[in-house]
PDB file of C-alpha atoms in Angstrom:
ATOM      1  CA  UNK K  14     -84.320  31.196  82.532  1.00 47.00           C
ATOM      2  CA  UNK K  15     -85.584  28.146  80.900  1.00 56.00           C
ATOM      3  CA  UNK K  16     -83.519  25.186  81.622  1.00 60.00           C
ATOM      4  CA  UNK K  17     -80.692  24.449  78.695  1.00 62.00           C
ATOM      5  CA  UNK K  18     -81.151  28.490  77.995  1.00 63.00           C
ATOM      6  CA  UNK K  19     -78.899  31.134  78.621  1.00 65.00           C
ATOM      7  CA  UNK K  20     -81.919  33.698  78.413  1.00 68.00           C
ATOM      8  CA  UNK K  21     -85.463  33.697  78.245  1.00 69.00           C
ATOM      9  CA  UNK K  22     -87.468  36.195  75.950  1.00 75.00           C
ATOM     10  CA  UNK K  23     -90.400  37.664  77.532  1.00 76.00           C
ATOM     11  CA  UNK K  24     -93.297  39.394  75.538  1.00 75.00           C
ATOM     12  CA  UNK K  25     -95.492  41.470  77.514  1.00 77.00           C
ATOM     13  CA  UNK K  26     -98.783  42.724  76.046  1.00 82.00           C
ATOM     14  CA  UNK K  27    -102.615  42.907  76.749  1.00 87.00           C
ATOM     15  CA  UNK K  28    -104.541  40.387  77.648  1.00 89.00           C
ATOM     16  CA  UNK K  29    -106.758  40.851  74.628  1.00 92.00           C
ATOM     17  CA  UNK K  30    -103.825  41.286  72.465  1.00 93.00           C
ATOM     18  CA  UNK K  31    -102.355  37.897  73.428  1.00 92.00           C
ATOM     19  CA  UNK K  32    -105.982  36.602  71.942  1.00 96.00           C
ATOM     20  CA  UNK K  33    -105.743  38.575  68.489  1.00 97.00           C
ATOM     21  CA  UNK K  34    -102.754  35.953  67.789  1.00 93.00           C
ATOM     22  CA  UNK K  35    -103.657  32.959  69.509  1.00 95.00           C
ATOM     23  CA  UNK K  36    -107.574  33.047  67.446  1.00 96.00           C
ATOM     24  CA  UNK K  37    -106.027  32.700  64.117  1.00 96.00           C
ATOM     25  CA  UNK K  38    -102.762  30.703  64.935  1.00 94.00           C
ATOM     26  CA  UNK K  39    -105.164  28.146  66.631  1.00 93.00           C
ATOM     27  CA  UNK K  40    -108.011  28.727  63.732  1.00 93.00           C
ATOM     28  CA  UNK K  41    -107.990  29.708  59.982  1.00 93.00           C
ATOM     29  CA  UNK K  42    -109.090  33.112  59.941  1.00 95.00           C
ATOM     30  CA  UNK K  43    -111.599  32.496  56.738  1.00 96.00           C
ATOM     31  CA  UNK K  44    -113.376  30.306  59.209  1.00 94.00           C
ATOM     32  CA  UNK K  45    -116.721  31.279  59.568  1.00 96.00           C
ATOM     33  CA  UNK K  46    -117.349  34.843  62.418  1.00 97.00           C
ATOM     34  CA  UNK K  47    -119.446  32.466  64.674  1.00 97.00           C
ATOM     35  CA  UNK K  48    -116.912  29.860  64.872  1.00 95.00           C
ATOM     36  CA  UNK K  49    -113.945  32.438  65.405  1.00 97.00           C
ATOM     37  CA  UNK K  50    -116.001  33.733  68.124  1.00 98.00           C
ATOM     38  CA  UNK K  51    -116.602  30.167  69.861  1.00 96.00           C
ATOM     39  CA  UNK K  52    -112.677  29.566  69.718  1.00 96.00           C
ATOM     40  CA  UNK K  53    -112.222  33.067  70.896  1.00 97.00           C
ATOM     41  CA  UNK K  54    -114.150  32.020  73.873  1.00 97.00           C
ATOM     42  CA  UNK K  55    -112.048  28.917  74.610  1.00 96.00           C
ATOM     43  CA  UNK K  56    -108.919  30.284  73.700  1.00 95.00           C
ATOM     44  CA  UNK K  57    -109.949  32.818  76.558  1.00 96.00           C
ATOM     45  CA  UNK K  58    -110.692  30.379  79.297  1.00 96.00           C
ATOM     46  CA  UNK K  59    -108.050  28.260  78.619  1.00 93.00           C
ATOM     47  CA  UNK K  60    -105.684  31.373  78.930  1.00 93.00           C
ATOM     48  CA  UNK K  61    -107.302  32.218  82.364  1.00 94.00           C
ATOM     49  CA  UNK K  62    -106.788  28.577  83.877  1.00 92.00           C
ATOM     50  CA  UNK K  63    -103.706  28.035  82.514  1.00 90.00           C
ATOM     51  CA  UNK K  64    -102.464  31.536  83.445  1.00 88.00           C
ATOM     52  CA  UNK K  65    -100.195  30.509  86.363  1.00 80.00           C
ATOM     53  CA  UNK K  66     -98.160  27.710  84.646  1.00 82.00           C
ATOM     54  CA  UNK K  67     -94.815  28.624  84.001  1.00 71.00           C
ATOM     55  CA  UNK K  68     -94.610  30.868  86.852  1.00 74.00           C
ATOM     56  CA  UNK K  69     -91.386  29.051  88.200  1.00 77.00           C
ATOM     57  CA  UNK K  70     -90.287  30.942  84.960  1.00 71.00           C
ATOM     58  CA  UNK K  71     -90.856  34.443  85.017  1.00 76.00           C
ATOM     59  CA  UNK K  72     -93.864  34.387  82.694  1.00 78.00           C
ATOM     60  CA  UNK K  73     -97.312  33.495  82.249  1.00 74.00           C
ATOM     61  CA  UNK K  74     -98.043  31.541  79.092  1.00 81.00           C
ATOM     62  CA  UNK K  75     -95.494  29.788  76.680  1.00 78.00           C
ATOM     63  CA  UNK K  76     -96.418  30.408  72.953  1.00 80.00           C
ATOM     64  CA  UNK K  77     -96.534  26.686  71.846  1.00 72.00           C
ATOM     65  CA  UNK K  78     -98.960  24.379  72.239  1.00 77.00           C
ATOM     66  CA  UNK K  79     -98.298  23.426  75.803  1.00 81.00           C
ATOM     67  CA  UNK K  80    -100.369  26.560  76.236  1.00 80.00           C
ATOM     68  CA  UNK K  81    -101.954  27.990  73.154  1.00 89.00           C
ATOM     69  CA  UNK K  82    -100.329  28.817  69.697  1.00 87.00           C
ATOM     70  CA  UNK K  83     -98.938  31.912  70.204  1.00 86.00           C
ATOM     71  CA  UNK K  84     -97.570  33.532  66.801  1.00 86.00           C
ATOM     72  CA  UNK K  85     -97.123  37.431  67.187  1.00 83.00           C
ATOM     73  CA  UNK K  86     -98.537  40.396  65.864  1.00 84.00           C
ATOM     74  CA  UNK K  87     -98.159  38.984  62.111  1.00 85.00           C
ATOM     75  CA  UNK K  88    -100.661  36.450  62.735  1.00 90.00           C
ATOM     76  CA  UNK K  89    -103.478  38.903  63.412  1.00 90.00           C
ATOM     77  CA  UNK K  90    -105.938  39.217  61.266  1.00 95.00           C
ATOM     78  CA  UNK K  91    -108.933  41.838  61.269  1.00 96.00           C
ATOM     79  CA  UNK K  92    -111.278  38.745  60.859  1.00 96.00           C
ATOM     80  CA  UNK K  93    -110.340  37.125  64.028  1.00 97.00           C
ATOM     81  CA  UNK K  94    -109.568  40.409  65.932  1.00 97.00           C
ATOM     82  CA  UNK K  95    -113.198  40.913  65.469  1.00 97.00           C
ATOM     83  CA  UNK K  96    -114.657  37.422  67.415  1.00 97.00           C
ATOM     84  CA  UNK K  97    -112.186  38.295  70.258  1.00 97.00           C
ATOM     85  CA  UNK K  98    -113.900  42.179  70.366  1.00 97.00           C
ATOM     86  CA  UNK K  99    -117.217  40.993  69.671  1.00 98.00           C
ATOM     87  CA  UNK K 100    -116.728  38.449  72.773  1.00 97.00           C
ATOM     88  CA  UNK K 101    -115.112  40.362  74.906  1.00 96.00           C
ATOM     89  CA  UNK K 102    -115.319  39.348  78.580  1.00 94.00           C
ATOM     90  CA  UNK K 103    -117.249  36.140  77.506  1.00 97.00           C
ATOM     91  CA  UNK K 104    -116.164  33.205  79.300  1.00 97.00           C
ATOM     92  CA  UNK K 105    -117.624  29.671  80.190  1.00 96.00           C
ATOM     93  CA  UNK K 106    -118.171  28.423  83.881  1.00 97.00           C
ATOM     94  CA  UNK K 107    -119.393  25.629  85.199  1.00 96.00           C
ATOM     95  CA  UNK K 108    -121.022  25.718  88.439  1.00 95.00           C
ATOM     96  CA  UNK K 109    -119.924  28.967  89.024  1.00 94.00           C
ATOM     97  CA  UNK K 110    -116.337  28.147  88.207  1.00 94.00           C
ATOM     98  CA  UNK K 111    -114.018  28.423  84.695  1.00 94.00           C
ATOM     99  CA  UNK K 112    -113.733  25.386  83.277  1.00 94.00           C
ATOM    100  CA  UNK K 113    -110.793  23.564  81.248  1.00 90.00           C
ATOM    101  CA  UNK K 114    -112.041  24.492  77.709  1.00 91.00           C
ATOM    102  CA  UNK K 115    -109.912  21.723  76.071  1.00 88.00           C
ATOM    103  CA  UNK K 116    -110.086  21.859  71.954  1.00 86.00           C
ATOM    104  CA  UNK K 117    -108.643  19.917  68.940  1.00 86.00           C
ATOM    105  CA  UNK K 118    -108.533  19.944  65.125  1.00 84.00           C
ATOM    106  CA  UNK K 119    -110.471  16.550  64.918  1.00 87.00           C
ATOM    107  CA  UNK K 120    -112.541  14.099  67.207  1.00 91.00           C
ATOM    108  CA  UNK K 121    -112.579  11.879  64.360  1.00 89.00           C
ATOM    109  CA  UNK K 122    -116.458  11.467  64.753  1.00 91.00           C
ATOM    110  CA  UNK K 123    -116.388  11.305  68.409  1.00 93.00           C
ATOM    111  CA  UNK K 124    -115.341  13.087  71.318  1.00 95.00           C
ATOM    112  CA  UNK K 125    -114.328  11.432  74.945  1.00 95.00           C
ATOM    113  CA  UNK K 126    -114.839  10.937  78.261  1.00 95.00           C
ATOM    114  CA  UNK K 127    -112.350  13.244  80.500  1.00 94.00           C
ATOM    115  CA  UNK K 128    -111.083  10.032  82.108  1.00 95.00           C
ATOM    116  CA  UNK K 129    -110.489   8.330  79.390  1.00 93.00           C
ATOM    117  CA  UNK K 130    -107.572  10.690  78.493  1.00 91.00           C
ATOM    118  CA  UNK K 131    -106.385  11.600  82.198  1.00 88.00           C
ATOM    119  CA  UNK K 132    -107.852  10.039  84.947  1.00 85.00           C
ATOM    120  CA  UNK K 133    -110.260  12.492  86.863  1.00 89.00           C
ATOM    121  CA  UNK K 134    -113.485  12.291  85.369  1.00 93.00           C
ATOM    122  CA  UNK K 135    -115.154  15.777  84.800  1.00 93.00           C
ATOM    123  CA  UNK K 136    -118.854  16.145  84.520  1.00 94.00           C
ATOM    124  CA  UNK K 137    -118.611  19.048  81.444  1.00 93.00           C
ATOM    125  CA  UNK K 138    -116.540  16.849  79.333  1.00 94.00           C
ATOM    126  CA  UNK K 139    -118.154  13.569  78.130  1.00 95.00           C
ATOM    127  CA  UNK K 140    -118.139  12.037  74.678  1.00 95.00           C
ATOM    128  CA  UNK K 141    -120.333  13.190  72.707  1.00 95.00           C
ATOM    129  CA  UNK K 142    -121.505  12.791  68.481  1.00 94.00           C
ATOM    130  CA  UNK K 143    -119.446  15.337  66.477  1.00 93.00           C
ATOM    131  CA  UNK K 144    -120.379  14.843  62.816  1.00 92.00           C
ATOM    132  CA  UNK K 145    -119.056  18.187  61.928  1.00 88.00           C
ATOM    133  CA  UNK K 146    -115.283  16.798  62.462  1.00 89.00           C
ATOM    134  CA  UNK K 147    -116.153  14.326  59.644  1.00 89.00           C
ATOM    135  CA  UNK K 148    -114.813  14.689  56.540  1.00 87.00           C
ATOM    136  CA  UNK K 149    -112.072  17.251  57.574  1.00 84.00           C
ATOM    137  CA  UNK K 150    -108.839  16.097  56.673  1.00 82.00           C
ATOM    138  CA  UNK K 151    -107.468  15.504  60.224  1.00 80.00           C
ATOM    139  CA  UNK K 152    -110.608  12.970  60.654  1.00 82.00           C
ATOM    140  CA  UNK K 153    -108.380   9.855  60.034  1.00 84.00           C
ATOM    141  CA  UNK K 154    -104.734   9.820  60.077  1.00 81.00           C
ATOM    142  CA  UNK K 155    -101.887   7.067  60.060  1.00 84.00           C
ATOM    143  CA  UNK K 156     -98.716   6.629  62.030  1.00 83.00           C
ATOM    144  CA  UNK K 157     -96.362   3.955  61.168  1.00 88.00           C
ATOM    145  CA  UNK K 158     -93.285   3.079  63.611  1.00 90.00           C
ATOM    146  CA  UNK K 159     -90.812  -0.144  63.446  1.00 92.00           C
ATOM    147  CA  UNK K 160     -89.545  -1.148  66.197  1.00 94.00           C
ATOM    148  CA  UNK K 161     -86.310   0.850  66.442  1.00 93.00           C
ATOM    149  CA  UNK K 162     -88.714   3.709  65.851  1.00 92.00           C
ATOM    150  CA  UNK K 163     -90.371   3.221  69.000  1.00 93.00           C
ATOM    151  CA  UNK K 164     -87.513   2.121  70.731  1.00 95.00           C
ATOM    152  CA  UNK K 165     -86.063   5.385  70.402  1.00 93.00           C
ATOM    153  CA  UNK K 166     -89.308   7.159  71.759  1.00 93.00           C
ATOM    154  CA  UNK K 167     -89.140   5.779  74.658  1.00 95.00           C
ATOM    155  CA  UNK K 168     -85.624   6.629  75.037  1.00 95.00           C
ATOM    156  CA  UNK K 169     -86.590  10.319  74.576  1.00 92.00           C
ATOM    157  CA  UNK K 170     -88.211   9.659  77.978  1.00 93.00           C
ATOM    158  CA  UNK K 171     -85.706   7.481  79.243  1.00 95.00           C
ATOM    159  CA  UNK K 172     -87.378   4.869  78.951  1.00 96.00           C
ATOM    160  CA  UNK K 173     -85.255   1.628  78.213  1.00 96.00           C
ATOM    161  CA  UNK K 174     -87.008  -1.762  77.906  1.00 97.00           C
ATOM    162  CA  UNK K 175     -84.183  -3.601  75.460  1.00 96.00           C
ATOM    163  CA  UNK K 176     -85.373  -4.320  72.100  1.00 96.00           C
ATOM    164  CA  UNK K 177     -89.503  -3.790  71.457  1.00 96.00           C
ATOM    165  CA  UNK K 178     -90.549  -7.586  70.518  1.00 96.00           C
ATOM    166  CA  UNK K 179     -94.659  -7.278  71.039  1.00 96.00           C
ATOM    167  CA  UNK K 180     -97.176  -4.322  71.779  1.00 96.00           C
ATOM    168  CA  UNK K 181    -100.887  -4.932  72.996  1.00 97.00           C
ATOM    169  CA  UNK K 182    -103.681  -3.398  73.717  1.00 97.00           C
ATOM    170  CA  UNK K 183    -105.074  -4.241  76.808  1.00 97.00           C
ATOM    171  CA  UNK K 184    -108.304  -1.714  77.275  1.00 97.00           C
ATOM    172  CA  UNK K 185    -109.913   0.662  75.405  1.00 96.00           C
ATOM    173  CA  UNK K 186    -112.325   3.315  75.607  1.00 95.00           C
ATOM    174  CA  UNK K 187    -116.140   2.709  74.680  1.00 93.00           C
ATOM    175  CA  UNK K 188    -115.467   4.535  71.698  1.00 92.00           C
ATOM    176  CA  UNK K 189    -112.498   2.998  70.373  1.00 91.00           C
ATOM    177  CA  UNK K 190    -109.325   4.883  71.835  1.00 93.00           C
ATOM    178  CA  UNK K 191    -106.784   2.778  73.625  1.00 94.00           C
ATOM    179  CA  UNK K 192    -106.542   3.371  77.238  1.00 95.00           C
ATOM    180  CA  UNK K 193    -104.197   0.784  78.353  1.00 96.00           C
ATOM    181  CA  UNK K 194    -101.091  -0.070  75.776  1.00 96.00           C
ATOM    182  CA  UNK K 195     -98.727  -3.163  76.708  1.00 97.00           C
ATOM    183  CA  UNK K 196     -94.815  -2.674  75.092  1.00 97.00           C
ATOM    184  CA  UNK K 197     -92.697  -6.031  75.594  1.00 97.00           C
ATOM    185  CA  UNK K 198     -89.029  -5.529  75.391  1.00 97.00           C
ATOM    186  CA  UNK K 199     -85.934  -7.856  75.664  1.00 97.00           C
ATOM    187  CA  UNK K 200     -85.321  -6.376  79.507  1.00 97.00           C
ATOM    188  CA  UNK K 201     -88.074  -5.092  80.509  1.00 97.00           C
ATOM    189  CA  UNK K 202     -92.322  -5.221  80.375  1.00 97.00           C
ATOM    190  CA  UNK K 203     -94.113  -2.139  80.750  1.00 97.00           C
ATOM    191  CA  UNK K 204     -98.245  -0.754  80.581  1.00 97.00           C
ATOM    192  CA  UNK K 205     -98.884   2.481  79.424  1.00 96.00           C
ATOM    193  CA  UNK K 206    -102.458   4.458  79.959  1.00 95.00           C
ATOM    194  CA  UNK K 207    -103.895   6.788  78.190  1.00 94.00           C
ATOM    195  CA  UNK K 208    -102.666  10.242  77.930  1.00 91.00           C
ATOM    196  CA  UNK K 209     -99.054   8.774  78.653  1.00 92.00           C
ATOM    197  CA  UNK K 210     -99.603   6.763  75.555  1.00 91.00           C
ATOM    198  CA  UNK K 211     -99.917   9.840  73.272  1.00 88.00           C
ATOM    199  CA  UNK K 212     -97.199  11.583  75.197  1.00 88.00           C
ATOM    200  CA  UNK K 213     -94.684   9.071  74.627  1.00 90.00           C
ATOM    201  CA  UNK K 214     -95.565   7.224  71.593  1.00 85.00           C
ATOM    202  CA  UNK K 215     -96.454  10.311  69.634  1.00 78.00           C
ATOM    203  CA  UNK K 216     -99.149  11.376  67.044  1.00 71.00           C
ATOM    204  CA  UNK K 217     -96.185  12.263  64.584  1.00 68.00           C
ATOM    205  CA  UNK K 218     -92.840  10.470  63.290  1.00 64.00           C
ATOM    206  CA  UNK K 219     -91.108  14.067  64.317  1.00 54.00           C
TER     207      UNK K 219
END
């Protein structure tokens, strides 16, 4: 079982059935047919590399978004049921190989180089122009922490530099993210980079 659980729920189902939940609970099902059938595609792929990650566990796939939304049989709808049918068996390779088909609400305009949110840097995903994320309403967002705020972040990841007294950024991406974050703390100095930033900082105050 999970760890901190006395039991561990296990929902077994078709492959293809697994996909007539994750479509809409990753996408609105009014969305356009051709879009649904794009993010049928990725939510595919993804599946397929992903498949093997919670092994350890007993399962396949976890139904948050560690692996793909995942919200049962009364998130189906006939809509996005459709794109998965209509795609069936569709999947993207590169070089001969399924790729990572990584996906988001909002680039905010832009989208970016594979290293500059991990570290390996993977010829299919580059930055690249994405008007179409403009204007949506996750195209600009705010976060505001105080200090204790962020303290206690870092705690969740026990992580305990004293009390936060500066925070810099020390590198960022060519188009604008930060890829190197500095926190200064009453016992303690330490850099962050990229993907760790999000990770532990957050995108939410939740």
């Amino acid at each position: 079982s999970l760890a901190g659980s006395d039991i561990t729920l296990i929902n077994e189902l078709l492959f293809d059935h697994y996909l007539y939940s994750v479509v809409p609970s990753e996408m609105p099902a009014s969305w356009h047919i051709e879009a649904l059938k794009a993010q049928a595609v990725a939510a595919r792929n993804f599946a397929l590399v992903t498949m093997e990650r919670h092994n350890a566990y007993g399962f396949d796939l976890c139904s948050i978004e560690h692996c793909q939304a995942y919200n049962g049989l009364e998130k189906e709808n006939s809509s996005t049921t459709e794109a998965v049918n209509a795609t069936k068996g569709k999947v993207i390779t590169y070089n001969g190989a399924l790729i990572s088909t990584f996906y988001h609400s909002s680039s905010g305009g832009h989208t970016e180089d594979s290293e500059n949110v991990w570290n390996a840097k993977t010829d299919y995903i580059r930055g690249v122009d994405d008007k179409f994320s403009l204007g949506s309403p996750y195209d600009n967002w705010t976060v505001e922490l105080d200090k204790t705020e962020i303290k206690e972040k870092l705690a969740q990841s026990n992580i305990n530099l004293g009390e936060i007294r500066d925070i810099r950024i020390l590198e960022s991406s060519r188009y604008g993210r930060v890829t190197k974050l500095e926190i200064r703390g009453s016992k303690d100095t330490r850099i962050f980079n990229k993907e760790e930033i999000r990770r532990i900082i957050g995108t939410r105050l939740l």
